[in-house]
Coordinates of N, CA, C and O in Angstrom, one line a residue:
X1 N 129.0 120.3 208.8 CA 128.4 119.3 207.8 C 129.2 118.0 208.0 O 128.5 117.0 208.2
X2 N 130.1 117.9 207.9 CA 131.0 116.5 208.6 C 131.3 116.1 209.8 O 132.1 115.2 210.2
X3 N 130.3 117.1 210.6 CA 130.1 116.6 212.1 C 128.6 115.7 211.5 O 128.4 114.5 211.3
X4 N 128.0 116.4 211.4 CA 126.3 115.8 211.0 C 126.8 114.2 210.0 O 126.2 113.1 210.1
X5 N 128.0 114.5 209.2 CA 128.1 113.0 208.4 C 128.6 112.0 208.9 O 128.5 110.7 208.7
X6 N 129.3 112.8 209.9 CA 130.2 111.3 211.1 C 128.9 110.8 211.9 O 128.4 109.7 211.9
X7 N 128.3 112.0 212.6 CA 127.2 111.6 213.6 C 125.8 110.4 212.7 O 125.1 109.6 213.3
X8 N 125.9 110.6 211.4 CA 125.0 109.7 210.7 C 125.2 108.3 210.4 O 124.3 107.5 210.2
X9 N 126.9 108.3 210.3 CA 127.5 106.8 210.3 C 127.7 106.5 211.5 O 127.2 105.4 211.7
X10 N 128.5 107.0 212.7 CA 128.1 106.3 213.9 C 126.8 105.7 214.5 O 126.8 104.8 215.4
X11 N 125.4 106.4 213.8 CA 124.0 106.0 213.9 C 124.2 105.0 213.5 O 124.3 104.0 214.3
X12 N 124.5 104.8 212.3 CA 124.0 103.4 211.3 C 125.0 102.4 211.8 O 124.7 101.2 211.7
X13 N 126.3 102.9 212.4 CA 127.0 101.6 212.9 C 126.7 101.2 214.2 O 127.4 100.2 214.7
X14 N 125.7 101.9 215.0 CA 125.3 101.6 216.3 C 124.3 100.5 216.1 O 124.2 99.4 216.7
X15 N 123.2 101.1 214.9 CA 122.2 99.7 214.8 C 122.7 99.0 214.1 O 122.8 97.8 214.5
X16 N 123.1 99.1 213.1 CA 123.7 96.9 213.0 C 124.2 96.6 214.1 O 123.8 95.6 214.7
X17 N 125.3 97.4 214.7 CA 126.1 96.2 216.0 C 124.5 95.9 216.7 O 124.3 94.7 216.7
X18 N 123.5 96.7 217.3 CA 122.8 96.5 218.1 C 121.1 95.0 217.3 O 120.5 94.0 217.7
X19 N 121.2 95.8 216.3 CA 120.0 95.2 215.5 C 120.6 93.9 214.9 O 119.8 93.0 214.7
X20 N 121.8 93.6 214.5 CA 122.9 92.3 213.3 C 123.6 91.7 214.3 O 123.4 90.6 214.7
X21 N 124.2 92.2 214.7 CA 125.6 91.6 215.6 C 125.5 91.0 216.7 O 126.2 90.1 217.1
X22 N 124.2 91.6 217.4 CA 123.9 91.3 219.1 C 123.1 89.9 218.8 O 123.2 88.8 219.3
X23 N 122.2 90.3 217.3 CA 121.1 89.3 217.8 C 122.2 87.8 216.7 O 121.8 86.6 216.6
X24 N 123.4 88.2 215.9 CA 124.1 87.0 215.7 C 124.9 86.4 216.8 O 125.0 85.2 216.7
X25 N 125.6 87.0 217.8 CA 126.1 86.3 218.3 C 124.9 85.9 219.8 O 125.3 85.1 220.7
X26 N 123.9 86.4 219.8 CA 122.7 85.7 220.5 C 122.6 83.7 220.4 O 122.6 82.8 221.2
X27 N 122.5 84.0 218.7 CA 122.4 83.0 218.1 C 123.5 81.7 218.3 O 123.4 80.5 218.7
X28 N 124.7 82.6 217.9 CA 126.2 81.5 218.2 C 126.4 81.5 219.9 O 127.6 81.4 220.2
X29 N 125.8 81.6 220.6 CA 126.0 81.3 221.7 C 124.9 80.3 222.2 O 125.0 79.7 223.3
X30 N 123.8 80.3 221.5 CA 123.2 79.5 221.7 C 123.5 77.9 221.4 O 123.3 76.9 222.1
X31 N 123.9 78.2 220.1 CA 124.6 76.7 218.9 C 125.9 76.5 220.4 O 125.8 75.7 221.3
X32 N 126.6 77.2 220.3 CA 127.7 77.3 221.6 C 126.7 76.1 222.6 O 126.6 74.9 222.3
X33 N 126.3 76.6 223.5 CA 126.0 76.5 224.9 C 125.3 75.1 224.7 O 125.1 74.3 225.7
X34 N 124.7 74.6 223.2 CA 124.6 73.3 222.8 C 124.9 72.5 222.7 O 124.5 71.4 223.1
X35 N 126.2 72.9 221.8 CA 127.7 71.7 221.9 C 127.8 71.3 223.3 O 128.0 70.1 223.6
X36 N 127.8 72.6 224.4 CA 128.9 72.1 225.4 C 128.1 70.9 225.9 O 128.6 69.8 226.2
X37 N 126.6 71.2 226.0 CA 126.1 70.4 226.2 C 125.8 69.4 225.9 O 125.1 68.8 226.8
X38 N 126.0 68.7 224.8 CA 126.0 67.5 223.9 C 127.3 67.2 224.2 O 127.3 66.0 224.2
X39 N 128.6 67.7 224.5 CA 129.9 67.5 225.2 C 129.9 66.7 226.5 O 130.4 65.6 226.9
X40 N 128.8 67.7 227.1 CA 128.8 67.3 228.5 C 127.8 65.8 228.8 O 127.7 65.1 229.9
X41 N 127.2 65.6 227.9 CA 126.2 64.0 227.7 C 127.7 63.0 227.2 O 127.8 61.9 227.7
X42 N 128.3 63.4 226.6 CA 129.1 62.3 226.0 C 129.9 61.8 227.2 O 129.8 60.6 227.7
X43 N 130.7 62.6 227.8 CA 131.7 62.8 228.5 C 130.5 61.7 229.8 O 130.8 60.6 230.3
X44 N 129.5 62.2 229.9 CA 128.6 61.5 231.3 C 128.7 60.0 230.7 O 129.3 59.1 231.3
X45 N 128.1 59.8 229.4 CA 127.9 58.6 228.7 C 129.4 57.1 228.7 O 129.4 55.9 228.8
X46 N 130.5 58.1 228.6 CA 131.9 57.6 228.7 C 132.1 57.0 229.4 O 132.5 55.9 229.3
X47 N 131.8 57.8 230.6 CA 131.7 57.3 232.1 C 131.4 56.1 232.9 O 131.9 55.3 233.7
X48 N 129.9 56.5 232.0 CA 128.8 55.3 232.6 C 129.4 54.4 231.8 O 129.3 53.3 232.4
X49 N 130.3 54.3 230.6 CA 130.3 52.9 230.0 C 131.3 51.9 230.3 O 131.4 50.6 230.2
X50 N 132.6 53.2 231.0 CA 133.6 52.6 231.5 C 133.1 51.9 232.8 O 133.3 50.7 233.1
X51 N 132.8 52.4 233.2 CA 131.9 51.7 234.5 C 131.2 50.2 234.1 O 131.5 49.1 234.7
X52 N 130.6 50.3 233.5 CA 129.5 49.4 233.3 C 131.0 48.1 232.4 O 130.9 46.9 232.7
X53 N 131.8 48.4 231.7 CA 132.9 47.3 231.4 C 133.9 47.0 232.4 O 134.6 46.0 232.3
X54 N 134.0 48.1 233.5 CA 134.9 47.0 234.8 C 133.6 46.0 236.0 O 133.9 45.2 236.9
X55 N 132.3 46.5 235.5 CA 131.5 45.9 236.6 C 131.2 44.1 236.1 O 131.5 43.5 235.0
X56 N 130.8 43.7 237.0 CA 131.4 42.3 237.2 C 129.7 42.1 236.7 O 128.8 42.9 236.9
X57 N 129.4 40.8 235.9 CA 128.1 40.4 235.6 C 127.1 39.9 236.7 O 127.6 39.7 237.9
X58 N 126.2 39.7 236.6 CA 125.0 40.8 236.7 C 125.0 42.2 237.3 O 125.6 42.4 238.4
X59 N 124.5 43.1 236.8 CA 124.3 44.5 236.9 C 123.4 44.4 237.5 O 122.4 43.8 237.0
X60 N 123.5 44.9 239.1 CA 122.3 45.6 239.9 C 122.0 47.3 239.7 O 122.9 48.1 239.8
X61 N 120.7 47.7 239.5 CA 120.6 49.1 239.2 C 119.5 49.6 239.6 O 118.9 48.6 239.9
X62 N 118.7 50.8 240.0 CA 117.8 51.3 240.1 C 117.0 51.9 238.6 O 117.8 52.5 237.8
X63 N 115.7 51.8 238.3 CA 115.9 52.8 237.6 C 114.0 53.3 237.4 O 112.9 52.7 237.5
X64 N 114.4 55.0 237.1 CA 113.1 55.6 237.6 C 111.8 55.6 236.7 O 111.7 56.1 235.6
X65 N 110.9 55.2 237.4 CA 109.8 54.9 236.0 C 108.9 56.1 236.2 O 107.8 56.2 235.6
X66 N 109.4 57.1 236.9 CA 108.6 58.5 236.8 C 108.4 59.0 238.1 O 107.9 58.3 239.0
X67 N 108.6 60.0 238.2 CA 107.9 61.1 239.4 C 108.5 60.3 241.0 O 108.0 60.1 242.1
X68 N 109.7 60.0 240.3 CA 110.6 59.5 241.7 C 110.3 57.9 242.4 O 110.3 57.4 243.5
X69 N 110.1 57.6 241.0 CA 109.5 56.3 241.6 C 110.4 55.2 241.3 O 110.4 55.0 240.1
X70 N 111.5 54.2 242.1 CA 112.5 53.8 241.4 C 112.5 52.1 242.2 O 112.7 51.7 243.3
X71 N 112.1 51.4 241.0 CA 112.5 49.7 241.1 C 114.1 49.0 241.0 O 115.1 49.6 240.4
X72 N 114.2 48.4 241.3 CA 115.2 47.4 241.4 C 115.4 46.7 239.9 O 114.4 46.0 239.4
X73 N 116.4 46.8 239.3 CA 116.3 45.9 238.1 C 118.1 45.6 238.0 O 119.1 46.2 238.4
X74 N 117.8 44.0 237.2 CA 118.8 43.2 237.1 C 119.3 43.2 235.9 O 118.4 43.5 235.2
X75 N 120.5 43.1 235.2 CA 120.7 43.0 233.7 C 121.8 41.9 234.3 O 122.7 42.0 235.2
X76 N 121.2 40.7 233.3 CA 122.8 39.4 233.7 C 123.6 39.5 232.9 O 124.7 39.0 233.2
X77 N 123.7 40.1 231.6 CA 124.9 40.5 230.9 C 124.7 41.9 230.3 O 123.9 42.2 229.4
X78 N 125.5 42.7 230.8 CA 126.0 44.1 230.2 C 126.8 44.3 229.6 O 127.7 45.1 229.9
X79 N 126.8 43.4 227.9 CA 127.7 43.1 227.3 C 127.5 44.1 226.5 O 128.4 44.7 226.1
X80 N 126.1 44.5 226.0 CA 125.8 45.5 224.9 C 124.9 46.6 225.1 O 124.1 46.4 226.1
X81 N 124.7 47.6 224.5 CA 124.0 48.9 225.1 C 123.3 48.7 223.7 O 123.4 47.9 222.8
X82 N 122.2 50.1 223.8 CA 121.8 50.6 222.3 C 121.8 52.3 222.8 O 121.5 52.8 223.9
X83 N 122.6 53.0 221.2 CA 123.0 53.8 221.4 C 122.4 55.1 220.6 O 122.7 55.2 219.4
X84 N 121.8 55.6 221.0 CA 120.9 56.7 220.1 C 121.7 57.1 219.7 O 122.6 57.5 220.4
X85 N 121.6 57.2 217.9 CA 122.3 57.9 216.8 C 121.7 59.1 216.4 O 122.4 60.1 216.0
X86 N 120.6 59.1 216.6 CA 119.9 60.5 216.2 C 118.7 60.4 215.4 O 118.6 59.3 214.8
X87 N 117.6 61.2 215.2 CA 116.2 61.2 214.3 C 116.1 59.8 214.5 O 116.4 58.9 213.7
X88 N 115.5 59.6 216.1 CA 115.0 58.7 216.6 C 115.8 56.9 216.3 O 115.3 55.8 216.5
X89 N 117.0 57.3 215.8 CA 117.4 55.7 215.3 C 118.7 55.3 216.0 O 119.6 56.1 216.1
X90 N 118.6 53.7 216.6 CA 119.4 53.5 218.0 C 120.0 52.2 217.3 O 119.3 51.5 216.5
X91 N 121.3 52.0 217.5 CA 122.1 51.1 217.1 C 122.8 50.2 218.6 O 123.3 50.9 219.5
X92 N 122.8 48.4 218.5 CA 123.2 47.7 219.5 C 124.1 47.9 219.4 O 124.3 48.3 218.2
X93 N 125.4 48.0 220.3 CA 126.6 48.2 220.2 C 127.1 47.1 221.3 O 126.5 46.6 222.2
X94 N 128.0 47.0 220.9 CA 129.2 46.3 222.4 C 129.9 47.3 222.5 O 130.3 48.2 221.7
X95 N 130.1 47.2 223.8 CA 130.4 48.2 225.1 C 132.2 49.3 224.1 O 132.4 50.5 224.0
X96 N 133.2 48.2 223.7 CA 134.2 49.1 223.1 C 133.6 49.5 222.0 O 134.2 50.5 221.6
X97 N 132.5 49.2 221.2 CA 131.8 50.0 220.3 C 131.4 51.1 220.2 O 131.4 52.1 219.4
X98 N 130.8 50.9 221.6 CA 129.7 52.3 221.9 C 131.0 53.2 222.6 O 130.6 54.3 222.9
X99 N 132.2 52.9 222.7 CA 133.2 54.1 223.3 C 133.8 54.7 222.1 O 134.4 55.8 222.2
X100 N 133.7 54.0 220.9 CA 134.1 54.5 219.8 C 133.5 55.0 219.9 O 133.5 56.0 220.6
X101 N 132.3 54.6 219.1 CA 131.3 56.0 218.6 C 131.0 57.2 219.7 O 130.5 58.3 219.3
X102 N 131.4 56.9 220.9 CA 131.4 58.1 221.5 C 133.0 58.9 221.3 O 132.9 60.1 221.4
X103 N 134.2 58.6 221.0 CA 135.4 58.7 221.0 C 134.9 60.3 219.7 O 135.2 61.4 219.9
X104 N 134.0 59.7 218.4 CA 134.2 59.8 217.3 C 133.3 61.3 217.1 O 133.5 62.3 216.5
X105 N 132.2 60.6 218.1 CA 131.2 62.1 218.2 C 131.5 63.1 219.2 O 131.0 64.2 219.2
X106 N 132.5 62.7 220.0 CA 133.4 64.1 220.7 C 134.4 64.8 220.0 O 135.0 65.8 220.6
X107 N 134.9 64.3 218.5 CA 136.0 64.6 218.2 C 134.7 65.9 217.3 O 134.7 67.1 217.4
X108 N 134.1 65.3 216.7 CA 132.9 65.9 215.7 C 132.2 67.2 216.6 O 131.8 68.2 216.0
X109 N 132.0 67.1 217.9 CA 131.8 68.1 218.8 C 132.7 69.5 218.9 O 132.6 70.7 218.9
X110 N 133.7 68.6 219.1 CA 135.2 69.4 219.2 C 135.2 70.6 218.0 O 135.3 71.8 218.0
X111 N 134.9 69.7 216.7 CA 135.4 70.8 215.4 C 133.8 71.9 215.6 O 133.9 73.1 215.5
X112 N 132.7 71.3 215.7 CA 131.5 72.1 215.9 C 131.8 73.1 216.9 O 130.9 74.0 217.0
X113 N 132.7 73.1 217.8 CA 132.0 74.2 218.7 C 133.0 75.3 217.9 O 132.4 76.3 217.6
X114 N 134.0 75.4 217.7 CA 134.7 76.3 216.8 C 134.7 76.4 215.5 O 135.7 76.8 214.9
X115 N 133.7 76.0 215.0 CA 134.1 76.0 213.4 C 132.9 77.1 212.8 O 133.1 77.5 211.6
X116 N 131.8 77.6 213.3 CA 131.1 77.6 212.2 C 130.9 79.2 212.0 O 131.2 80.0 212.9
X117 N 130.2 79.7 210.6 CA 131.1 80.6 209.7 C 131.0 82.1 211.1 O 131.9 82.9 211.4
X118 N 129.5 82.2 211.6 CA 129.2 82.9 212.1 C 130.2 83.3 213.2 O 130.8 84.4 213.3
X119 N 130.3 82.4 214.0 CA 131.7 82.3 215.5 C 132.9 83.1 214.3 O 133.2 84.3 214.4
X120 N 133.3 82.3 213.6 CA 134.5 82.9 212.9 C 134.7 84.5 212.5 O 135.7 85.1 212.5
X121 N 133.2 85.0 212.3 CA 132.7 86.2 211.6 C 132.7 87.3 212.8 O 133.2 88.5 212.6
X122 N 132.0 86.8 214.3 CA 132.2 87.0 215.1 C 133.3 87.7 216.1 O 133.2 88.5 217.0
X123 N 134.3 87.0 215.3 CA 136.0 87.3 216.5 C 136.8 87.7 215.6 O 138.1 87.7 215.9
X124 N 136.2 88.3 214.2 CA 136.5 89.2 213.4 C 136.7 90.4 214.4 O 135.7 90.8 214.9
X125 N 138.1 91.2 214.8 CA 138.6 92.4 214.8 C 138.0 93.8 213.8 O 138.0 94.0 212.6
X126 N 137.4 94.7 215.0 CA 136.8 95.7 214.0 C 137.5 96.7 214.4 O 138.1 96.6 215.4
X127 N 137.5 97.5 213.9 CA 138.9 98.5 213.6 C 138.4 99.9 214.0 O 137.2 99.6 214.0
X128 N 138.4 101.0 214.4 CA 137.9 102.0 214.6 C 137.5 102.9 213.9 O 137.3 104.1 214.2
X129 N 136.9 102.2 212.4 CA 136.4 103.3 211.7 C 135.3 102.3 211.0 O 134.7 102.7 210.0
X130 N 135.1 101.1 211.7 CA 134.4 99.7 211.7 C 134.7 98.6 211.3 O 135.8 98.4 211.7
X131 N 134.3 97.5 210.7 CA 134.5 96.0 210.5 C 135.6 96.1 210.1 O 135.9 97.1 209.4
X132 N 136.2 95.5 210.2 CA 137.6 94.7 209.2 C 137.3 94.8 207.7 O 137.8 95.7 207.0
X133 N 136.4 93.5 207.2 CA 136.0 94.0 205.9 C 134.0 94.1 206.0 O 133.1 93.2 206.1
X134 N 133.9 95.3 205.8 CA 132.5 95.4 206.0 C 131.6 94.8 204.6 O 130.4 94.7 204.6
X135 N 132.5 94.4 203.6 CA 131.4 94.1 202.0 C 131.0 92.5 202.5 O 130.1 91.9 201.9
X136 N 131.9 91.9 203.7 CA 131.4 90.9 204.1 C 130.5 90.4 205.5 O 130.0 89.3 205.7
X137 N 130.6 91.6 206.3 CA 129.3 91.3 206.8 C 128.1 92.1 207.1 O 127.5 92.3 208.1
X138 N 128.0 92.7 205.4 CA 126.6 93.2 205.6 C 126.7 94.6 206.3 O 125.7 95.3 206.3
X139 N 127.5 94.9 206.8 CA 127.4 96.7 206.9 C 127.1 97.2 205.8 O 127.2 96.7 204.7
X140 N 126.7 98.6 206.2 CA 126.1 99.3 205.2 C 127.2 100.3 204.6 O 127.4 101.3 205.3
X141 N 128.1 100.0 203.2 CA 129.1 101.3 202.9 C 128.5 102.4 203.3 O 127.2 102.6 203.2
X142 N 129.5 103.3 203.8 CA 129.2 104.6 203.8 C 130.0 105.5 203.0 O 129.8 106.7 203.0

């Protein structure tokens, strides 16, 4: 009879890890693999801007108007950018401006890729008889 009661809680703690847990940390690796990637635009963005403040005025550039099709274009002062802030709204910046606001949105990156409750919930230690504290993530008492 307490083979049959263990074998019924190892069931039930098989599907949450498989049915709760797989498809949460599905999720946080998703949010994950976002940041890095919004990491990895900033970091490109930095780049381009340090660049673009040692380059000497006028800026020669190529750039592609689609399906590999690329003209010749001039800019005579590359003194200011516009910098997508998000929900389509773009702010002029000068060139040490726009490294701030990039400085400020990597720092804001930084705390997002480790912070949020799920990740934390996630690298929760479960113990051999299950969760750490199970009243907090939704296991089922047995």
């Amino acid at each position: 009879m307490a083979a049959a009661a263990a074998a019924g809680k190892a069931q039930r703690y098989e599907a949450f890890v498989s049915d709760v847990l797989r498809r949460d940390l599905r999720r946080v690796q998703e949010q994950r693999d976002g940041v890095f990637e919004q990491q990895a635009q900033v970091l490109q963005l930095r780049t381009a801007l340090c660049r673009l403040q040692e380059a000497a005025a006028p800026l020669r550039t190529q750039v592609d108007l689609g399906c590999n099709f690329f003209v010749t274009a001039e800019v005579p002062s590359p003194q200011r950018v516009f910098v997508a802030l998000g929900y389509g709204f773009f702010a002029e910046l000068t060139l040490p401006e726009a490294l701030r606001h990039l400085d400020r949105r990597s720092r804001l990156l930084d705390r997002a890729s480790g912070s949020s409750r799920v990740s934390r919930t996630l690298r929760r230690p479960l113990t051999p008889d299950g969760p750490a504290h199970p009243g907090r993530l939704g296991v089922p008492r047995v």
